[in-house]
Amino acid sequence: MMSLQVNIRRAQPTDIPEICALERVSFVDPWDERTFREALAAYPETFFVARNNGDLAGFVSGGIEDTGEEVYGHVMNLAVAPEYRRKGIGWQLIRRLEREYVILGASGVQLEVRISNTGAQEFYRRLGYREVFQIAAYYANDEDALVMMKWFRF
């Protein structure tokens, strides 16, 4: 796989319209603009965009949770524009997000993926994520989610 080097930076409110447009072409039950604005307001340090010559190539939105005993990251949303897929951009976005989680003191990262989305599951496996359990009827269409987790070891 050829890896395209893109500019990754923290998302800004001005990125939201393009992020919403990418979300709509990427998912059957896309987040709406309000949800993205809330995510950016709540977690500005863990919301990144990848740009290539001004084009939005992809984005990742993450959260951070502190249980009192442990801090862990949560990959909430990841999408790569169709013309930029299979060029290493999703990998670069996840790696950038993971670096931020380490800085914030997280011991690991979790995410949910559709049980039918075997391509995404394989992508996350290659990045070191492992299945931990399933959540029944997690998505709007009642599809189950596979919860995957990656622990940081230092």
PDB file of N, CA and C in Angstrom, residues 45-122:
ATOM      1  N   GLU A  45      -9.290  18.597  21.524  1.00  0.00           N
ATOM      2  CA  GLU A  45      -7.908  18.106  21.421  1.00  0.00           C
ATOM      3  C   GLU A  45      -7.812  16.744  20.757  1.00  0.00           C
ATOM      4  N   THR A  46      -8.942  16.053  20.564  1.00  0.00           N
ATOM      5  CA  THR A  46      -8.913  14.710  19.972  1.00  0.00           C
ATOM      6  C   THR A  46      -9.842  14.606  18.757  1.00  0.00           C
ATOM      7  N   PHE A  47      -9.914  15.684  18.004  1.00  0.00           N
ATOM      8  CA  PHE A  47     -10.711  15.709  16.770  1.00  0.00           C
ATOM      9  C   PHE A  47      -9.771  16.252  15.692  1.00  0.00           C
ATOM     10  N   PHE A  48      -9.430  15.393  14.714  1.00  0.00           N
ATOM     11  CA  PHE A  48      -8.425  15.754  13.712  1.00  0.00           C
ATOM     12  C   PHE A  48      -8.981  15.643  12.295  1.00  0.00           C
ATOM     13  N   VAL A  49      -8.447  16.487  11.418  1.00  0.00           N
ATOM     14  CA  VAL A  49      -8.737  16.388   9.986  1.00  0.00           C
ATOM     15  C   VAL A  49      -7.430  16.128   9.250  1.00  0.00           C
ATOM     16  N   ALA A  50      -7.537  15.392   8.147  1.00  0.00           N
ATOM     17  CA  ALA A  50      -6.398  15.161   7.252  1.00  0.00           C
ATOM     18  C   ALA A  50      -6.707  15.921   5.974  1.00  0.00           C
ATOM     19  N   ARG A  51      -5.774  16.758   5.559  1.00  0.00           N
ATOM     20  CA  ARG A  51      -5.971  17.539   4.333  1.00  0.00           C
ATOM     21  C   ARG A  51      -4.837  17.283   3.369  1.00  0.00           C
ATOM     22  N   ASN A  52      -5.198  17.253   2.087  1.00  0.00           N
ATOM     23  CA  ASN A  52      -4.228  17.087   1.018  1.00  0.00           C
ATOM     24  C   ASN A  52      -4.470  18.223   0.029  1.00  0.00           C
ATOM     25  N   ASN A  53      -3.545  19.170  -0.046  1.00  0.00           N
ATOM     26  CA  ASN A  53      -3.695  20.343  -0.928  1.00  0.00           C
ATOM     27  C   ASN A  53      -5.060  21.010  -0.745  1.00  0.00           C
ATOM     28  N   GLY A  54      -5.482  21.150   0.500  1.00  0.00           N
ATOM     29  CA  GLY A  54      -6.757  21.807   0.781  1.00  0.00           C
ATOM     30  C   GLY A  54      -7.967  20.888   0.788  1.00  0.00           C
ATOM     31  N   ASP A  55      -7.876  19.719   0.132  1.00  0.00           N
ATOM     32  CA  ASP A  55      -9.002  18.766   0.142  1.00  0.00           C
ATOM     33  C   ASP A  55      -9.108  18.098   1.504  1.00  0.00           C
ATOM     34  N   LEU A  56     -10.336  17.872   1.949  1.00  0.00           N
ATOM     35  CA  LEU A  56     -10.544  17.070   3.150  1.00  0.00           C
ATOM     36  C   LEU A  56     -10.391  15.600   2.746  1.00  0.00           C
ATOM     37  N   ALA A  57      -9.306  14.971   3.187  1.00  0.00           N
ATOM     38  CA  ALA A  57      -9.049  13.569   2.857  1.00  0.00           C
ATOM     39  C   ALA A  57      -9.690  12.634   3.876  1.00  0.00           C
ATOM     40  N   GLY A  58      -9.860  13.110   5.115  1.00  0.00           N
ATOM     41  CA  GLY A  58     -10.468  12.289   6.149  1.00  0.00           C
ATOM     42  C   GLY A  58     -10.513  13.028   7.466  1.00  0.00           C
ATOM     43  N   PHE A  59     -11.160  12.386   8.443  1.00  0.00           N
ATOM     44  CA  PHE A  59     -11.216  12.954   9.793  1.00  0.00           C
ATOM     45  C   PHE A  59     -11.359  11.830  10.795  1.00  0.00           C
ATOM     46  N   VAL A  60     -10.991  12.140  12.033  1.00  0.00           N
ATOM     47  CA  VAL A  60     -11.245  11.228  13.141  1.00  0.00           C
ATOM     48  C   VAL A  60     -11.697  12.065  14.322  1.00  0.00           C
ATOM     49  N   SER A  61     -12.738  11.598  14.984  1.00  0.00           N
ATOM     50  CA  SER A  61     -13.268  12.263  16.166  1.00  0.00           C
ATOM     51  C   SER A  61     -13.152  11.284  17.327  1.00  0.00           C
ATOM     52  N   GLY A  62     -12.496  11.730  18.380  1.00  0.00           N
ATOM     53  CA  GLY A  62     -12.322  10.872  19.545  1.00  0.00           C
ATOM     54  C   GLY A  62     -12.744  11.572  20.809  1.00  0.00           C
ATOM     55  N   GLY A  63     -13.000  10.778  21.818  1.00  0.00           N
ATOM     56  CA  GLY A  63     -13.307  11.299  23.145  1.00  0.00           C
ATOM     57  C   GLY A  63     -12.329  10.712  24.134  1.00  0.00           C
ATOM     58  N   ILE A  64     -12.352  11.243  25.342  1.00  0.00           N
ATOM     59  CA  ILE A  64     -11.498  10.689  26.397  1.00  0.00           C
ATOM     60  C   ILE A  64     -12.372  10.496  27.622  1.00  0.00           C
ATOM     61  N   GLU A  65     -12.209   9.354  28.258  1.00  0.00           N
ATOM     62  CA  GLU A  65     -13.036   9.041  29.420  1.00  0.00           C
ATOM     63  C   GLU A  65     -12.144   8.717  30.600  1.00  0.00           C
ATOM     64  N   ASP A  66     -12.490   9.288  31.748  1.00  0.00           N
ATOM     65  CA  ASP A  66     -11.745   9.067  32.980  1.00  0.00           C
ATOM     66  C   ASP A  66     -12.688   8.412  33.967  1.00  0.00           C
ATOM     67  N   THR A  67     -12.441   7.132  34.246  1.00  0.00           N
ATOM     68  CA  THR A  67     -13.325   6.388  35.141  1.00  0.00           C
ATOM     69  C   THR A  67     -12.980   6.652  36.605  1.00  0.00           C
ATOM     70  N   GLY A  68     -11.915   7.420  36.838  1.00  0.00           N
ATOM     71  CA  GLY A  68     -11.442   7.625  38.206  1.00  0.00           C
ATOM     72  C   GLY A  68     -10.295   6.681  38.511  1.00  0.00           C
ATOM     73  N   GLU A  69     -10.351   5.490  37.917  1.00  0.00           N
ATOM     74  CA  GLU A  69      -9.264   4.520  38.081  1.00  0.00           C
ATOM     75  C   GLU A  69      -8.407   4.449  36.836  1.00  0.00           C
ATOM     76  N   GLU A  70      -9.033   4.736  35.707  1.00  0.00           N
ATOM     77  CA  GLU A  70      -8.326   4.603  34.435  1.00  0.00           C
ATOM     78  C   GLU A  70      -8.820   5.661  33.446  1.00  0.00           C
ATOM     79  N   VAL A  71      -7.888   6.124  32.610  1.00  0.00           N
ATOM     80  CA  VAL A  71      -8.234   7.044  31.530  1.00  0.00           C
ATOM     81  C   VAL A  71      -8.109   6.256  30.232  1.00  0.00           C
ATOM     82  N   TYR A  72      -9.116   6.340  29.372  1.00  0.00           N
ATOM     83  CA  TYR A  72      -8.982   5.679  28.083  1.00  0.00           C
ATOM     84  C   TYR A  72      -9.623   6.513  26.991  1.00  0.00           C
ATOM     85  N   GLY A  73      -9.123   6.328  25.794  1.00  0.00           N
ATOM     86  CA  GLY A  73      -9.635   7.028  24.633  1.00  0.00           C
ATOM     87  C   GLY A  73     -10.770   6.251  24.000  1.00  0.00           C
ATOM     88  N   HIS A  74     -11.557   6.958  23.214  1.00  0.00           N
ATOM     89  CA  HIS A  74     -12.678   6.340  22.516  1.00  0.00           C
ATOM     90  C   HIS A  74     -12.698   6.907  21.098  1.00  0.00           C
ATOM     91  N   VAL A  75     -12.510   6.042  20.100  1.00  0.00           N
ATOM     92  CA  VAL A  75     -12.625   6.467  18.705  1.00  0.00           C
ATOM     93  C   VAL A  75     -14.122   6.531  18.417  1.00  0.00           C
ATOM     94  N   MET A  76     -14.632   7.737  18.225  1.00  0.00           N
ATOM     95  CA  MET A  76     -16.071   7.906  18.036  1.00  0.00           C
ATOM     96  C   MET A  76     -16.460   7.842  16.563  1.00  0.00           C
ATOM     97  N   ASN A  77     -15.600   8.374  15.679  1.00  0.00           N
ATOM     98  CA  ASN A  77     -15.961   8.438  14.264  1.00  0.00           C
ATOM     99  C   ASN A  77     -14.685   8.588  13.433  1.00  0.00           C
ATOM    100  N   LEU A  78     -14.618   7.839  12.371  1.00  0.00           N
ATOM    101  CA  LEU A  78     -13.480   7.906  11.446  1.00  0.00           C
ATOM    102  C   LEU A  78     -14.030   7.733  10.035  1.00  0.00           C
ATOM    103  N   ALA A  79     -13.647   8.628   9.139  1.00  0.00           N
ATOM    104  CA  ALA A  79     -14.036   8.478   7.737  1.00  0.00           C
ATOM    105  C   ALA A  79     -12.917   9.012   6.853  1.00  0.00           C
ATOM    106  N   VAL A  80     -12.737   8.339   5.723  1.00  0.00           N
ATOM    107  CA  VAL A  80     -11.763   8.767   4.712  1.00  0.00           C
ATOM    108  C   VAL A  80     -12.538   8.935   3.408  1.00  0.00           C
ATOM    109  N   ALA A  81     -12.270  10.033   2.707  1.00  0.00           N
ATOM    110  CA  ALA A  81     -12.954  10.311   1.442  1.00  0.00           C
ATOM    111  C   ALA A  81     -12.698   9.169   0.456  1.00  0.00           C
ATOM    112  N   PRO A  82     -13.716   8.788  -0.317  1.00  0.00           N
ATOM    113  CA  PRO A  82     -13.579   7.640  -1.231  1.00  0.00           C
ATOM    114  C   PRO A  82     -12.315   7.678  -2.098  1.00  0.00           C
ATOM    115  N   GLU A  83     -11.985   8.835  -2.645  1.00  0.00           N
ATOM    116  CA  GLU A  83     -10.806   8.923  -3.522  1.00  0.00           C
ATOM    117  C   GLU A  83      -9.480   8.828  -2.766  1.00  0.00           C
ATOM    118  N   TYR A  84      -9.530   8.874  -1.429  1.00  0.00           N
ATOM    119  CA  TYR A  84      -8.311   8.790  -0.615  1.00  0.00           C
ATOM    120  C   TYR A  84      -8.195   7.470   0.151  1.00  0.00           C
ATOM    121  N   ARG A  85      -9.155   6.581  -0.033  1.00  0.00           N
ATOM    122  CA  ARG A  85      -9.123   5.316   0.705  1.00  0.00           C
ATOM    123  C   ARG A  85      -7.981   4.423   0.216  1.00  0.00           C
ATOM    124  N   ARG A  86      -7.498   3.577   1.125  1.00  0.00           N
ATOM    125  CA  ARG A  86      -6.416   2.617   0.856  1.00  0.00           C
ATOM    126  C   ARG A  86      -5.102   3.312   0.524  1.00  0.00           C
ATOM    127  N   LYS A  87      -4.899   4.492   1.112  1.00  0.00           N
ATOM    128  CA  LYS A  87      -3.650   5.228   0.915  1.00  0.00           C
ATOM    129  C   LYS A  87      -2.978   5.553   2.248  1.00  0.00           C
ATOM    130  N   GLY A  88      -3.408   4.899   3.321  1.00  0.00           N
ATOM    131  CA  GLY A  88      -2.748   5.086   4.615  1.00  0.00           C
ATOM    132  C   GLY A  88      -3.268   6.256   5.433  1.00  0.00           C
ATOM    133  N   ILE A  89      -4.327   6.905   4.982  1.00  0.00           N
ATOM    134  CA  ILE A  89      -4.819   8.098   5.690  1.00  0.00           C
ATOM    135  C   ILE A  89      -5.546   7.728   6.980  1.00  0.00           C
ATOM    136  N   GLY A  90      -6.378   6.691   6.931  1.00  0.00           N
ATOM    137  CA  GLY A  90      -7.040   6.231   8.156  1.00  0.00           C
ATOM    138  C   GLY A  90      -6.009   5.838   9.205  1.00  0.00           C
ATOM    139  N   TRP A  91      -4.973   5.146   8.759  1.00  0.00           N
ATOM    140  CA  TRP A  91      -3.876   4.725   9.644  1.00  0.00           C
ATOM    141  C   TRP A  91      -3.210   5.947  10.281  1.00  0.00           C
ATOM    142  N   GLN A  92      -2.905   6.962   9.457  1.00  0.00           N
ATOM    143  CA  GLN A  92      -2.255   8.170   9.975  1.00  0.00           C
ATOM    144  C   GLN A  92      -3.152   8.896  10.977  1.00  0.00           C
ATOM    145  N   LEU A  93      -4.452   8.958  10.696  1.00  0.00           N
ATOM    146  CA  LEU A  93      -5.383   9.616  11.609  1.00  0.00           C
ATOM    147  C   LEU A  93      -5.477   8.876  12.942  1.00  0.00           C
ATOM    148  N   ILE A  94      -5.590   7.549  12.894  1.00  0.00           N
ATOM    149  CA  ILE A  94      -5.676   6.771  14.139  1.00  0.00           C
ATOM    150  C   ILE A  94      -4.380   6.901  14.938  1.00  0.00           C
ATOM    151  N   ARG A  95      -3.236   6.818  14.260  1.00  0.00           N
ATOM    152  CA  ARG A  95      -1.949   6.969  14.961  1.00  0.00           C
ATOM    153  C   ARG A  95      -1.829   8.346  15.626  1.00  0.00           C
ATOM    154  N   ARG A  96      -2.288   9.395  14.933  1.00  0.00           N
ATOM    155  CA  ARG A  96      -2.225  10.745  15.518  1.00  0.00           C
ATOM    156  C   ARG A  96      -3.119  10.826  16.753  1.00  0.00           C
ATOM    157  N   LEU A  97      -4.318  10.254  16.663  1.00  0.00           N
ATOM    158  CA  LEU A  97      -5.243  10.236  17.789  1.00  0.00           C
ATOM    159  C   LEU A  97      -4.653   9.446  18.958  1.00  0.00           C
ATOM    160  N   GLU A  98      -4.052   8.290  18.662  1.00  0.00           N
ATOM    161  CA  GLU A  98      -3.435   7.486  19.728  1.00  0.00           C
ATOM    162  C   GLU A  98      -2.322   8.251  20.425  1.00  0.00           C
ATOM    163  N   ARG A  99      -1.506   8.987  19.660  1.00  0.00           N
ATOM    164  CA  ARG A  99      -0.442   9.797  20.286  1.00  0.00           C
ATOM    165  C   ARG A  99      -1.029  10.811  21.256  1.00  0.00           C
ATOM    166  N   GLU A 100      -2.151  11.421  20.857  1.00  0.00           N
ATOM    167  CA  GLU A 100      -2.806  12.400  21.735  1.00  0.00           C
ATOM    168  C   GLU A 100      -3.314  11.718  23.001  1.00  0.00           C
ATOM    169  N   TYR A 101      -3.867  10.523  22.870  1.00  0.00           N
ATOM    170  CA  TYR A 101      -4.357   9.797  24.044  1.00  0.00           C
ATOM    171  C   TYR A 101      -3.220   9.480  25.013  1.00  0.00           C
ATOM    172  N   VAL A 102      -2.064   9.104  24.484  1.00  0.00           N
ATOM    173  CA  VAL A 102      -0.904   8.826  25.339  1.00  0.00           C
ATOM    174  C   VAL A 102      -0.527  10.092  26.119  1.00  0.00           C
ATOM    175  N   ILE A 103      -0.487  11.230  25.413  1.00  0.00           N
ATOM    176  CA  ILE A 103      -0.165  12.509  26.063  1.00  0.00           C
ATOM    177  C   ILE A 103      -1.171  12.806  27.176  1.00  0.00           C
ATOM    178  N   LEU A 104      -2.434  12.465  26.947  1.00  0.00           N
ATOM    179  CA  LEU A 104      -3.492  12.723  27.925  1.00  0.00           C
ATOM    180  C   LEU A 104      -3.555  11.664  29.029  1.00  0.00           C
ATOM    181  N   GLY A 105      -2.634  10.701  28.989  1.00  0.00           N
ATOM    182  CA  GLY A 105      -2.538   9.717  30.067  1.00  0.00           C
ATOM    183  C   GLY A 105      -3.420   8.497  29.932  1.00  0.00           C
ATOM    184  N   ALA A 106      -3.909   8.225  28.734  1.00  0.00           N
ATOM    185  CA  ALA A 106      -4.781   7.061  28.534  1.00  0.00           C
ATOM    186  C   ALA A 106      -3.976   5.768  28.564  1.00  0.00           C
ATOM    187  N   SER A 107      -4.596   4.718  29.084  1.00  0.00           N
ATOM    188  CA  SER A 107      -3.945   3.397  29.099  1.00  0.00           C
ATOM    189  C   SER A 107      -4.383   2.551  27.919  1.00  0.00           C
ATOM    190  N   GLY A 108      -5.382   3.027  27.180  1.00  0.00           N
ATOM    191  CA  GLY A 108      -5.855   2.276  26.027  1.00  0.00           C
ATOM    192  C   GLY A 108      -6.918   3.047  25.275  1.00  0.00           C
ATOM    193  N   VAL A 109      -7.405   2.428  24.194  1.00  0.00           N
ATOM    194  CA  VAL A 109      -8.424   3.033  23.336  1.00  0.00           C
ATOM    195  C   VAL A 109      -9.474   1.988  23.020  1.00  0.00           C
ATOM    196  N   GLN A 110     -10.737   2.414  22.974  1.00  0.00           N
ATOM    197  CA  GLN A 110     -11.794   1.499  22.545  1.00  0.00           C
ATOM    198  C   GLN A 110     -12.576   2.118  21.406  1.00  0.00           C
ATOM    199  N   LEU A 111     -13.281   1.263  20.674  1.00  0.00           N
ATOM    200  CA  LEU A 111     -14.133   1.726  19.585  1.00  0.00           C
ATOM    201  C   LEU A 111     -15.201   0.684  19.336  1.00  0.00           C
ATOM    202  N   GLU A 112     -16.238   1.100  18.614  1.00  0.00           N
ATOM    203  CA  GLU A 112     -17.285   0.180  18.187  1.00  0.00           C
ATOM    204  C   GLU A 112     -17.274   0.141  16.666  1.00  0.00           C
ATOM    205  N   VAL A 113     -17.526  -1.042  16.117  1.00  0.00           N
ATOM    206  CA  VAL A 113     -17.591  -1.209  14.669  1.00  0.00           C
ATOM    207  C   VAL A 113     -18.751  -2.161  14.365  1.00  0.00           C
ATOM    208  N   ARG A 114     -19.419  -1.895  13.249  1.00  0.00           N
ATOM    209  CA  ARG A 114     -20.539  -2.760  12.856  1.00  0.00           C
ATOM    210  C   ARG A 114     -20.055  -4.199  12.685  1.00  0.00           C
ATOM    211  N   ILE A 115     -20.863  -5.140  13.124  1.00  0.00           N
ATOM    212  CA  ILE A 115     -20.540  -6.557  13.006  1.00  0.00           C
ATOM    213  C   ILE A 115     -20.376  -6.952  11.529  1.00  0.00           C
ATOM    214  N   SER A 116     -21.076  -6.248  10.630  1.00  0.00           N
ATOM    215  CA  SER A 116     -20.989  -6.554   9.196  1.00  0.00           C
ATOM    216  C   SER A 116     -19.772  -5.901   8.528  1.00  0.00           C
ATOM    217  N   ASN A 117     -19.125  -4.957   9.206  1.00  0.00           N
ATOM    218  CA  ASN A 117     -18.039  -4.198   8.583  1.00  0.00           C
ATOM    219  C   ASN A 117     -16.696  -4.896   8.817  1.00  0.00           C
ATOM    220  N   THR A 118     -16.527  -6.013   8.111  1.00  0.00           N
ATOM    221  CA  THR A 118     -15.316  -6.818   8.307  1.00  0.00           C
ATOM    222  C   THR A 118     -14.066  -6.089   7.822  1.00  0.00           C
ATOM    223  N   GLY A 119     -14.221  -5.221   6.828  1.00  0.00           N
ATOM    224  CA  GLY A 119     -13.072  -4.441   6.349  1.00  0.00           C
ATOM    225  C   GLY A 119     -12.525  -3.534   7.438  1.00  0.00           C
ATOM    226  N   ALA A 120     -13.409  -2.842   8.141  1.00  0.00           N
ATOM    227  CA  ALA A 120     -12.980  -1.963   9.238  1.00  0.00           C
ATOM    228  C   ALA A 120     -12.385  -2.794  10.375  1.00  0.00           C
ATOM    229  N   GLN A 121     -12.998  -3.931  10.668  1.00  0.00           N
ATOM    230  CA  GLN A 121     -12.466  -4.787  11.742  1.00  0.00           C
ATOM    231  C   GLN A 121     -11.034  -5.209  11.427  1.00  0.00           C
ATOM    232  N   GLU A 122     -10.785  -5.585  10.180  1.00  0.00           N
ATOM    233  CA  GLU A 122      -9.437  -6.001   9.775  1.00  0.00           C
ATOM    234  C   GLU A 122      -8.463  -4.823   9.848  1.00  0.00           C
TER     235      GLU A 122
END
